[in-house]
């Protein structure tokens, strides 16, 4: 068959020519070599490891008993012998045929025919006598099939068979073609050594009727013709000694059918085969082979080469992809395609011992069609405390057709919670996931071990999916306001007697996923009038809570790191703490790495409680660090907002002015700096930590309505001690109903 049908639209003309026709063979330029006998061809083929390897851009465009012709991207051509794999270069512009060892190279009206079997020397045929509009349509053996404009002034073209005999050019017009055949409406296709089949359309009453015609090459006459109402410019026609078949044009849904008829019989059988855009078909004895050559991004049952028995209807798939299908003999095909097992190459299709068609690799392109991962980049650890810690997981694929996407799944080993995503594959073959530390439920990923799995399927569904697995550890550390072992701040809200813990990344709306579901840390919290979040004061791994009950007793609630039950039972620290109007703590104030407390008594004196890291006695005896603090009604240890080595403090006076006290690193503070007014609008001001992961602590506040509003105000840290907080950053909704919660910590 004429290979060009897979790369351009055409009106197909199928011709079968006998090598014993009156047209002479052309001289050869190739080295000699013989092909194994057809009956033993499959058995005699070399093992896959020893077959010749072709350039990866090879394209099958001709084939005969001794070898085959390939075209390359640079415009060159080469002939490869079956017997020994020897390759002979041929001129640019060469054209092959089927079932014959001839190749024609054309330059203008000069056509040189080569016999690649070595039986004769090249012959040059000048077709200028046919006129300037004559074009080469095909090669049949050593005969040129020429399309020639009519000389009588009528629209349309005629076909001529032109060859050389005893040094004389022989021109034989084909008779019996319709005079209504439209101009430039045909091309030829060679199927077997004695006939030529044509597909053309005829203009009838300003309409088009498609026809299939069979031409006997020896007599140059049309011996069979029939209408093909569902044909079109891209229709493929195939011919054998017993059957004629063609591929219908896809209907509006893309469905394709094969039309099959016995030679010289009127009835046609229509065989639906699926949906396709560029289907090739070829007859092989009592089998009809077909396959879609356009392997696009969508899977299709028509990919690969399938053979259908014309006697039983049985189908056998022998290749996974197909590029070109050509007749090799009455019982064989030569096909460029691929299998998952052996990759891309040239395959001979022939009946096996039981008559079932099988594929044997004749020459390899050295290309696998199996999707592969050729490069991978997955970090061993991740730290999501700041955006700088976001991790990129990426894989690069290779294959003839890249996948459109890859699915990536990360699973927390301890909890089973997941992060799953489907990412696109870019033009360079990379699938990349940037993980910002959120899970599928938009909660922050907990610390600990994770397993990951990446899966990708071939875009066209040909071949197996590819999968890669591995492990990754998340270590985002601990923070004073983190109670779920994620490194991300949590929000503490008391409602009646219960304490609720919210994941701040979900609660503050950065994921835009609506109201989160809090963890209920249990009842009994109404007994405390102060709840502090200084950090890990007990010396264990996790952050603790410090509370003061209404009798003035101080308690530690050790953190567990369990998001579902974040605090263990309270441990008594000591009494007498009701002498203080305010107590605060958020991290280290003296540079020893342990969290400390600051307290202002009713006389206005400020006291420093150095953390010890000892759960039995978590704070050293107090040390007085200032006086006159009774002008403030709110003290908030903020952590390091001023750029120093240790934490700082903000204080709100009774007029609502907020003042910054930069820590000196020894538990004392520098002179105050005014940073803003109007803060008496808020009932609670909480140093929640770094909520937006920019590396700077933030403040969270709620209004003075007697209950926690359904919206919270966020003030982002700037890192500039002169203006440490940006203007209010909108508001976020975390509560299902006003009044449910009463206090924010």
XYZ file of C-alpha atoms in Angstrom:
745
model
C 0.000 0.000 0.000
C 1.051 3.572 -0.536
C 2.349 4.705 2.847
C 1.529 8.345 2.244
C -2.073 7.733 3.180
C -1.128 8.022 6.872
C 0.337 11.489 6.468
C -1.874 13.212 3.886
C -5.455 13.154 2.658
C -5.846 11.414 -0.656
C -8.189 9.664 -2.992
C -6.864 6.124 -2.913
C -6.205 4.042 -5.989
C -5.269 0.451 -5.218
C -3.343 -1.464 -7.895
C -2.044 -5.019 -7.845
C 0.719 -5.730 -10.361
C 2.291 -9.033 -11.329
C 6.072 -9.047 -11.559
C 5.629 -10.916 -14.823
C 3.747 -8.124 -16.570
C 4.959 -6.829 -19.890
C 6.721 -3.911 -18.180
C 10.454 -4.494 -17.869
C 12.295 -4.515 -14.535
C 14.683 -1.659 -13.829
C 18.454 -1.982 -13.353
C 19.754 -2.180 -9.795
C 22.198 -0.122 -7.753
C 22.014 -2.033 -4.468
C 24.131 -4.913 -3.256
C 22.623 -8.310 -3.907
C 20.764 -10.273 -1.263
C 17.800 -12.624 -1.136
C 14.944 -12.814 1.305
C 13.994 -16.105 3.003
C 11.148 -18.001 1.394
C 7.729 -16.605 2.269
C 6.429 -19.795 3.864
C 9.323 -19.863 6.313
C 9.716 -16.105 6.758
C 8.483 -15.882 10.326
C 10.552 -18.804 11.509
C 13.679 -17.651 9.685
C 13.652 -14.123 11.112
C 16.570 -13.366 13.435
C 15.956 -13.064 17.137
C 14.987 -9.595 18.392
C 18.462 -9.107 19.799
C 20.094 -9.628 16.370
C 17.737 -7.754 14.039
C 19.182 -4.601 12.442
C 18.652 -1.293 14.191
C 17.311 1.557 12.064
C 17.613 5.287 12.720
C 14.837 6.390 15.029
C 13.367 8.734 12.402
C 12.942 5.927 9.844
C 9.628 5.786 8.033
C 8.602 2.716 6.015
C 7.727 3.801 2.445
C 8.486 0.792 0.244
C 8.963 -2.967 0.442
C 9.762 -5.943 -1.734
C 10.987 -9.560 -1.562
C 14.591 -8.614 -0.726
C 14.191 -5.578 1.543
C 12.402 -2.372 2.376
C 12.708 1.388 1.827
C 12.711 3.976 4.620
C 12.532 7.762 4.563
C 14.237 9.996 7.151
C 13.607 13.438 8.537
C 16.502 14.984 6.620
C 14.906 13.926 3.312
C 17.238 10.980 2.740
C 16.167 7.445 1.855
C 17.703 4.048 2.450
C 17.078 0.443 1.434
C 17.640 -2.293 4.042
C 18.089 -5.942 3.003
C 16.354 -8.672 4.967
C 19.171 -11.157 4.466
C 21.967 -9.301 6.214
C 20.624 -5.908 7.326
C 22.912 -4.062 4.881
C 21.605 -0.555 4.128
C 22.014 1.320 0.830
C 21.521 5.084 0.604
C 19.196 6.344 -2.124
C 18.588 9.807 -3.634
C 16.280 12.331 -2.051
C 12.729 12.206 -3.370
C 12.712 8.421 -3.744
C 9.466 6.511 -3.850
C 8.950 2.830 -3.195
C 6.261 0.361 -4.086
C 4.834 -2.775 -2.487
C 5.834 -6.375 -3.144
C 8.612 -5.267 -5.512
C 12.298 -4.432 -5.062
C 12.040 -1.243 -7.105
C 12.526 2.373 -6.084
C 12.044 5.479 -8.213
C 13.899 8.748 -7.626
C 12.421 11.750 -9.435
C 13.778 15.128 -10.445
C 11.326 17.144 -12.490
C 10.210 14.983 -15.404
C 13.180 12.615 -15.033
C 12.474 9.429 -13.082
C 15.213 6.886 -12.349
C 14.028 3.397 -11.406
C 16.353 1.204 -9.333
C 16.086 -2.555 -8.940
C 17.256 -3.123 -5.361
C 17.514 -6.911 -5.821
C 20.572 -6.352 -8.019
C 19.050 -8.093 -11.028
C 19.352 -5.117 -13.380
C 20.781 -1.631 -13.712
C 18.989 1.670 -13.145
C 16.697 2.949 -15.877
C 15.834 6.629 -16.349
C 12.462 7.548 -17.839
C 11.759 11.071 -19.044
C 8.010 11.841 -18.921
C 8.206 15.324 -20.444
C 6.316 14.032 -23.474
C 3.195 13.819 -21.250
C 3.207 17.592 -20.742
C 4.163 19.900 -17.917
C 1.109 19.005 -15.800
C 1.912 15.283 -15.597
C 2.646 14.063 -12.062
C 3.939 10.796 -10.670
C 1.223 9.089 -8.651
C 2.757 5.741 -7.824
C 5.222 3.041 -8.819
C 4.044 -0.431 -9.830
C 7.010 -2.744 -10.095
C 9.205 -0.732 -12.482
C 6.250 1.051 -14.083
C 5.338 4.650 -13.363
C 1.706 5.523 -12.665
C 1.288 9.054 -14.061
C -1.638 11.462 -13.678
C -1.982 13.457 -16.905
C -4.250 16.442 -17.708
C -6.662 15.771 -20.544
C -5.732 17.307 -23.840
C -9.272 17.619 -25.235
C -10.127 20.601 -23.032
C -12.425 18.670 -20.677
C -12.003 18.880 -16.960
C -10.257 15.970 -15.266
C -7.185 13.793 -15.605
C -6.237 10.471 -17.097
C -3.948 7.788 -15.756
C -1.015 6.446 -17.787
C 1.285 3.502 -17.101
C 4.751 4.448 -18.326
C 7.745 2.103 -18.486
C 10.798 1.201 -20.521
C 11.188 -1.831 -22.803
C 14.349 -2.560 -24.783
C 15.394 1.062 -24.531
C 12.017 2.395 -25.669
C 9.551 4.355 -23.509
C 6.163 2.619 -23.387
C 3.125 4.780 -22.574
C -0.170 2.954 -21.923
C -3.229 5.048 -20.955
C -5.724 3.329 -18.674
C -9.070 2.993 -20.413
C -12.538 2.789 -18.937
C -12.244 5.526 -16.297
C -15.233 7.842 -15.944
C -15.019 11.047 -17.961
C -16.780 12.752 -15.054
C -13.834 12.114 -12.771
C -12.942 15.471 -11.228
C -9.601 17.060 -11.815
C -6.907 16.099 -9.317
C -9.356 13.733 -7.671
C -7.343 10.516 -7.643
C -4.174 8.868 -6.442
C -2.983 5.302 -6.768
C -2.329 2.451 -4.393
C -0.465 -0.739 -5.179
C -1.703 -3.824 -3.355
C -0.651 -6.922 -5.259
C 1.350 -7.748 -8.396
C -1.430 -7.597 -11.004
C -4.043 -4.946 -10.338
C -4.381 -1.305 -9.432
C -7.264 0.037 -7.322
C -8.476 3.609 -7.587
C -10.650 5.762 -5.374
C -11.977 8.901 -7.008
C -15.008 11.105 -7.029
C -17.150 11.952 -10.003
C -19.091 15.164 -10.412
C -22.708 14.270 -11.042
C -25.347 17.003 -11.201
C -23.109 19.344 -9.215
C -22.676 16.656 -6.568
C -19.930 14.181 -5.795
C -20.101 10.415 -6.018
C -17.181 8.389 -4.712
C -16.082 5.334 -6.671
C -13.645 2.461 -6.230
C -12.225 1.068 -9.466
C -9.921 -1.893 -10.128
C -7.518 -1.727 -13.080
C -5.862 -4.735 -14.715
C -2.301 -3.578 -15.294
C -1.575 -5.988 -18.148
C -4.487 -4.701 -20.226
C -4.641 -1.171 -18.664
C -8.418 -1.448 -18.405
C -10.913 -1.015 -15.587
C -12.170 -4.494 -14.712
C -14.287 -3.625 -11.698
C -15.970 -0.493 -10.349
C -18.440 0.316 -7.596
C -19.746 3.275 -5.658
C -18.325 4.033 -2.219
C -20.926 6.409 -0.746
C -19.200 6.826 2.618
C -15.707 7.416 1.224
C -13.841 10.722 1.371
C -10.471 12.303 0.676
C -8.806 10.237 3.407
C -10.327 6.857 2.546
C -7.962 3.884 2.443
C -8.570 1.093 -0.108
C -7.085 -2.396 -0.165
C -7.301 -5.178 -2.752
C -6.533 -8.901 -2.874
C -7.212 -11.695 -5.331
C -10.539 -12.409 -3.622
C -11.652 -9.255 -1.824
C -11.900 -5.501 -2.094
C -12.158 -3.376 1.046
C -11.962 0.236 2.115
C -12.290 2.378 5.222
C -15.374 4.534 5.479
C -15.034 8.176 6.395
C -15.792 8.689 10.139
C -19.367 9.776 10.832
C -20.297 12.775 12.950
C -19.569 10.798 16.132
C -16.146 9.682 14.872
C -17.277 6.096 14.321
C -15.456 4.216 11.565
C -16.505 1.166 9.568
C -14.824 -1.158 7.084
C -16.552 -1.951 3.811
C -15.706 -5.433 2.525
C -16.851 -7.132 -0.663
C -15.845 -10.172 -2.649
C -14.366 -9.374 -6.017
C -16.948 -8.930 -8.758
C -19.871 -9.508 -6.382
C -22.407 -6.712 -5.754
C -23.002 -7.111 -2.023
C -20.897 -5.156 0.477
C -20.542 -5.954 4.170
C -20.155 -3.040 6.540
C -18.131 -3.784 9.698
C -18.138 -1.139 12.477
C -14.756 -1.122 14.241
C -14.844 1.857 16.618
C -13.848 5.505 16.516
C -10.808 6.796 14.678
C -9.445 9.569 12.514
C -6.742 7.975 10.365
C -7.374 4.261 9.974
C -5.353 2.091 7.590
C -6.506 -1.270 6.294
C -4.805 -4.071 4.368
C -5.968 -7.464 3.155
C -3.845 -10.526 3.953
C -5.366 -13.683 2.525
C -8.616 -14.278 4.401
C -7.681 -11.683 7.015
C -8.331 -7.939 7.002
C -5.836 -5.901 9.025
C -6.675 -2.435 10.326
C -5.434 0.094 12.848
C -5.485 3.770 13.780
C -2.182 5.451 12.899
C -2.920 8.691 14.719
C -2.212 7.803 18.360
C -3.548 10.937 19.974
C -4.017 11.838 23.636
C -7.090 9.663 24.090
C -7.101 5.864 24.421
C -8.719 4.001 21.544
C -9.542 0.374 20.805
C -8.291 1.000 17.261
C -4.681 1.618 18.314
C -2.351 -1.129 17.238
C -2.852 -3.621 14.427
C -5.856 -5.911 14.546
C -6.618 -8.624 12.007
C -10.159 -9.808 11.423
C -10.936 -13.151 9.839
C -13.228 -12.701 6.844
C -14.492 -16.261 7.317
C -15.150 -16.489 11.078
C -15.159 -12.867 12.257
C -12.434 -13.661 14.816
C -10.087 -10.772 15.664
C -6.437 -10.953 16.695
C -4.357 -7.986 17.872
C -0.674 -8.354 16.953
C 0.784 -4.857 17.513
C 0.162 -2.204 20.156
C 0.699 0.785 17.847
C 0.842 1.078 14.064
C 2.279 3.719 11.732
C 2.160 2.117 8.272
C 0.679 -1.088 6.890
C 1.903 -2.550 3.576
C 1.213 -5.744 1.647
C 4.244 -8.038 1.501
C 2.742 -11.080 -0.238
C -0.603 -12.833 -0.567
C -0.168 -14.083 3.001
C 2.064 -11.468 4.652
C 2.140 -7.811 5.645
C 5.065 -5.541 6.435
C 4.130 -3.055 9.142
C 5.841 -0.229 10.932
C 4.555 -0.204 14.474
C 5.398 -1.297 17.979
C 4.743 -3.759 20.741
C 5.120 -3.132 24.445
C 7.590 -6.022 24.618
C 9.867 -5.168 21.676
C 9.339 -1.483 21.010
C 9.157 0.379 17.707
C 10.294 -1.270 14.516
C 9.371 -2.998 11.279
C 7.334 -6.178 11.795
C 6.352 -8.981 9.431
C 2.783 -10.178 9.982
C 2.114 -13.760 8.831
C -0.002 -16.757 9.881
C 1.559 -18.885 12.586
C 1.513 -22.690 12.678
C -2.162 -22.735 13.663
C -3.103 -20.073 11.115
C -3.358 -17.257 13.661
C -1.534 -14.094 12.547
C 1.633 -13.323 14.484
C 4.140 -10.463 14.435
C 7.898 -10.985 13.980
C 10.354 -8.124 14.433
C 12.346 -7.511 11.237
C 14.193 -4.315 12.205
C 14.216 -2.258 15.396
C 14.133 1.500 15.910
C 15.618 1.051 19.370
C 12.671 2.920 20.903
C 10.433 1.672 23.665
C 6.776 2.678 23.723
C 6.572 1.985 27.442
C 6.206 5.097 29.576
C 9.297 5.573 31.735
C 10.464 7.780 34.581
C 13.976 8.935 33.712
C 14.527 11.490 36.476
C 13.129 12.051 39.949
C 13.514 14.731 42.596
C 11.864 14.127 45.977
C 13.278 15.684 49.154
C 13.955 13.517 52.177
C 12.475 16.039 54.618
C 10.020 18.920 54.625
C 9.635 21.866 57.021
C 6.496 23.918 56.485
C 6.998 26.563 59.184
C 7.712 29.130 56.464
C 7.014 29.231 52.753
C 10.723 28.710 52.180
C 10.170 25.190 53.445
C 7.568 24.306 50.804
C 8.812 21.245 48.965
C 8.782 20.393 45.281
C 8.338 16.794 44.209
C 8.979 16.155 40.535
C 9.377 13.352 38.023
C 10.451 13.492 34.382
C 8.922 11.075 31.905
C 10.184 9.730 28.619
C 8.323 7.894 25.911
C 6.859 8.405 22.461
C 3.801 10.102 23.930
C 4.053 11.817 27.316
C 1.238 11.478 29.846
C -1.029 14.467 30.301
C -0.930 14.239 34.081
C 0.372 12.332 37.071
C -1.354 11.507 40.340
C 0.642 12.045 43.513
C -0.384 10.756 46.931
C 1.292 11.349 50.291
C 0.077 9.444 53.353
C 0.903 10.236 56.980
C 1.980 6.907 58.411
C 0.629 7.504 61.926
C -2.804 8.899 61.077
C -3.444 7.771 57.507
C -4.311 11.332 56.476
C -3.497 12.152 52.883
C -2.401 14.751 50.432
C -3.446 13.825 46.900
C -3.177 15.850 43.743
C -3.190 15.421 39.993
C -0.636 17.607 38.248
C -0.118 18.340 34.575
C 2.939 17.116 32.697
C 4.735 19.958 30.920
C 6.234 19.878 27.433
C 9.611 18.829 28.825
C 8.035 15.772 30.441
C 8.060 17.024 34.048
C 5.256 16.385 36.525
C 5.757 18.712 39.483
C 3.892 19.091 42.759
C 4.672 22.014 45.049
C 3.488 20.916 48.468
C 2.716 23.765 50.849
C 2.016 21.492 53.803
C -1.767 21.192 53.583
C -3.569 17.864 53.461
C -6.683 17.006 51.473
C -8.909 18.336 54.250
C -6.852 21.572 54.201
C -5.473 20.938 57.674
C -1.746 21.354 58.269
C 0.350 18.234 57.746
C 1.506 16.727 61.029
C 5.130 15.957 61.694
C 6.277 12.416 61.113
C 6.873 9.832 58.430
C 5.007 9.859 55.127
C 4.899 7.468 52.214
C 4.425 8.808 48.727
C 3.217 7.264 45.500
C 3.299 8.736 41.993
C 1.329 7.082 39.197
C 0.969 8.119 35.575
C -0.781 6.464 32.664
C 0.257 6.699 29.008
C -1.693 9.469 27.355
C -3.053 7.154 24.696
C -3.562 4.165 26.994
C -0.933 2.064 25.211
C 1.252 0.112 27.600
C 1.274 -0.081 31.377
C 1.039 2.777 33.834
C 4.204 3.771 35.654
C 4.445 3.974 39.436
C 7.109 5.182 41.826
C 7.000 5.059 45.636
C 9.130 6.317 48.482
C 9.201 7.949 51.893
C 9.440 11.499 53.176
C 9.646 12.945 56.674
C 7.887 16.130 57.727
C 9.637 17.977 60.551
C 8.166 21.440 60.987
C 9.338 21.597 64.597
C 7.230 22.853 67.472
C 5.879 26.292 68.278
C 4.534 27.894 71.451
C 1.053 28.033 69.969
C 1.113 24.627 68.254
C -0.615 21.715 69.978
C -1.135 19.267 67.105
C 2.509 18.397 66.298
C 2.428 20.232 62.980
C 4.652 23.231 63.679
C 1.774 25.467 62.604
C -0.018 27.697 65.151
C -3.333 26.553 66.546
C -6.136 28.732 67.862
C -7.475 28.118 71.360
C -11.072 29.109 72.054
C -13.032 28.465 75.223
C -16.754 27.955 74.997
C -18.595 27.530 78.277
C -16.609 24.799 80.061
C -14.843 23.354 77.000
C -11.603 24.244 75.237
C -11.460 23.959 71.455
C -8.384 23.771 69.256
C -8.477 25.056 65.662
C -5.824 24.524 62.997
C -4.925 28.120 62.140
C -4.155 27.585 58.435
C -7.664 26.284 57.889
C -9.385 28.507 60.452
C -7.921 31.752 59.168
C -9.133 31.125 55.681
C -5.870 30.796 53.788
C -7.263 27.640 52.198
C -10.683 29.275 51.624
C -12.463 26.109 52.635
C -15.104 27.380 55.046
C -15.483 26.868 58.782
C -13.135 24.222 60.192
C -14.085 21.553 62.668
C -12.264 22.079 65.978
C -10.863 19.503 68.371
C -12.613 19.502 71.758
C -9.853 19.321 74.365
C -12.391 18.419 77.051
C -14.381 20.046 79.844
C -13.352 21.752 83.082
C -11.705 24.801 81.573
C -14.130 27.280 83.109
C -12.188 26.832 86.345
C -9.315 28.890 84.910
C -9.202 32.660 84.530
C -5.880 32.633 82.661
C -4.769 30.307 79.844
C -1.186 30.885 78.647
C 0.747 29.463 75.704
C 4.437 29.950 76.567
C 5.652 26.817 74.745
C 7.410 23.735 76.051
C 7.861 24.509 79.738
C 7.998 20.912 80.995
C 11.055 19.861 79.005
C 9.233 17.331 76.830
C 8.881 17.532 73.043
C 5.544 19.274 72.748
C 4.175 22.691 73.699
C 2.262 22.922 76.966
C -0.498 25.082 78.375
C -0.133 27.018 81.618
C -3.322 27.985 83.463
C -4.266 29.854 86.616
C -7.395 28.829 88.457
C -9.652 31.160 90.378
C -7.874 30.372 93.667
C -4.562 31.646 92.242
C -2.992 28.212 91.676
C -0.822 27.763 88.569
C -1.058 24.534 86.564
C 0.774 22.942 83.617
C -1.197 20.929 81.060
C 1.497 18.887 79.267
C 1.164 18.747 75.493
C 0.766 15.289 73.967
C 1.339 16.043 70.279
C -1.931 14.221 69.588
C -4.254 16.477 67.597
C -7.271 14.522 68.832
C -6.325 14.816 72.539
C -3.727 17.596 72.718
C -3.317 17.916 76.522
C -2.656 15.560 79.399
C -4.116 16.112 82.841
C -3.012 19.228 84.774
C 0.069 19.247 87.013
C 0.185 21.736 89.926
C 2.988 24.314 89.818
C 2.184 26.440 92.883
C -0.161 28.921 94.514
C -0.249 32.649 95.086
C -0.473 33.666 91.463
C -3.667 35.667 92.044
C -1.487 38.581 93.069
C -1.018 39.322 89.380
C -3.373 41.305 87.185
C -1.846 39.871 84.036
C 0.445 36.997 83.113
C 1.863 36.308 79.669
C 4.422 34.113 77.955
C 5.390 33.189 74.428
C 8.800 31.654 74.024
C 12.251 32.594 75.297
C 13.037 36.008 76.782
C 16.581 35.493 78.100
C 18.293 33.489 75.376
C 18.607 30.127 77.125
C 16.181 28.371 74.755
C 13.508 27.769 77.413
C 10.150 29.588 77.554
C 9.647 32.170 80.296
C 6.762 34.048 81.907
C 6.188 37.741 82.627
C 3.673 38.924 85.211
C 2.417 42.370 86.324
C 1.136 42.595 89.891
C -1.591 44.840 91.257
C 0.975 47.379 92.414
C 2.238 47.795 88.868
C 5.526 45.913 89.294
C 6.736 43.621 86.503
C 8.216 40.231 87.342
C 10.239 37.779 85.294
C 9.911 34.011 85.752
C 12.787 32.201 84.129
C 11.931 28.819 82.597
C 13.915 25.865 83.934
C 12.837 23.026 81.648
C 12.106 20.968 84.787
C 8.545 19.661 84.861
C 8.609 19.450 88.676
C 9.673 23.097 89.051
C 9.230 24.711 85.635
C 9.994 28.298 86.731
C 12.782 29.760 88.828
C 11.976 32.249 91.600
C 10.705 35.528 90.277
C 12.884 38.530 89.528
C 11.580 42.098 89.483
C 12.286 43.843 86.178
C 10.177 46.995 86.243
C 7.472 49.125 87.821
C 4.628 51.381 86.686
C 2.991 48.695 84.605
C -0.397 49.299 86.162
C -1.112 51.775 83.320
C -1.710 48.766 81.081
C -4.735 46.506 80.932
C -3.245 44.005 78.493
C 0.236 42.438 78.242
C 1.078 40.129 75.334
C 4.394 38.340 74.914
C 4.721 38.241 71.146
C 7.859 36.298 70.432
C 10.537 38.015 68.380
C 8.842 40.765 66.355
C 11.637 43.335 66.556
C 14.469 41.434 64.954
C 16.430 40.704 68.135
C 17.647 37.393 69.482
C 14.803 36.864 71.961
C 11.144 37.676 72.464
C 9.419 41.034 72.812
C 6.324 42.364 74.571
C 3.398 44.585 73.587
C 1.231 46.399 76.136
C -2.112 48.164 75.718
C -2.798 51.143 77.925
C -6.201 52.162 79.177
C -6.622 54.637 76.311
C -6.267 51.817 73.779
C -2.728 52.702 72.661
C -0.455 49.772 71.892
C 3.205 49.980 72.933
C 6.137 47.815 71.931
C 8.818 46.741 74.434
C 11.780 45.174 72.693
C 13.433 42.394 74.686
C 17.035 42.904 75.728
C 17.732 39.178 75.911
C 17.974 39.005 79.715
C 14.297 39.063 80.665
C 14.137 42.855 80.690
C 12.875 45.267 78.056
C 14.005 48.449 76.338
C 12.048 51.697 76.535
C 8.641 51.545 74.975
C 7.710 52.598 71.413
C 4.198 53.631 70.430
C 2.915 51.427 67.574
C -0.751 52.403 67.248
C -4.044 53.406 68.788
C -7.595 52.114 68.854
C -6.716 48.717 70.275
C -9.350 49.038 72.982
C -11.803 47.848 70.311
C -10.601 44.338 71.033
C -11.461 42.116 73.928
C -8.608 39.697 73.257
C -5.199 40.214 71.663
C -3.336 36.970 71.120
C 0.210 36.394 69.889
C -0.763 33.363 67.847
C 2.571 32.903 66.080
C 3.382 32.965 62.371
C 0.052 32.239 60.693
C 1.005 33.152 57.116
C 4.443 31.448 57.152
C 6.418 34.556 56.248
C 8.800 34.058 59.177
C 7.305 36.854 61.330
C 4.898 36.491 64.296
C 1.368 37.832 63.913
C -1.382 39.078 66.247
C -4.974 37.879 66.295
C -7.782 39.894 67.913
C -11.512 39.653 68.531
C -14.085 42.279 69.483
C -15.590 43.415 72.765
C -19.083 42.015 72.247
C -19.247 39.808 75.297
C -18.667 36.753 73.178
C -16.209 35.806 70.483
C -17.409 37.255 67.198
C -17.742 34.993 64.204
C -14.929 36.996 62.636
C -11.364 37.502 63.780
C -8.945 40.285 62.882
C -5.427 39.349 61.829
C -2.464 41.722 62.064
C 0.480 40.382 60.151
C 3.994 40.902 61.428
C 6.232 43.088 59.267
C 9.676 42.474 60.802
C 10.095 46.229 61.245
C 10.199 47.147 64.950
C 9.118 50.711 64.153
C 5.884 49.426 62.607
C 5.773 45.751 63.597
C 2.246 45.017 62.342
C 0.597 45.631 58.994
C -2.950 47.036 58.850
C -5.760 44.676 59.734
C -5.905 41.851 57.235
C -9.608 41.463 56.607
C -11.470 38.989 58.752
C -12.142 35.303 58.753
C -15.107 33.234 59.818
C -14.425 30.252 62.057
C -17.616 29.864 64.063
C -20.890 28.256 63.049
C -22.969 30.543 65.278
C -22.318 33.726 67.300
C -21.999 33.228 71.044
C -20.846 29.629 70.916
C -17.376 30.571 72.140
C -16.475 33.178 74.711
C -12.701 33.621 74.946
C -9.740 33.443 72.580
C -6.297 32.434 73.900
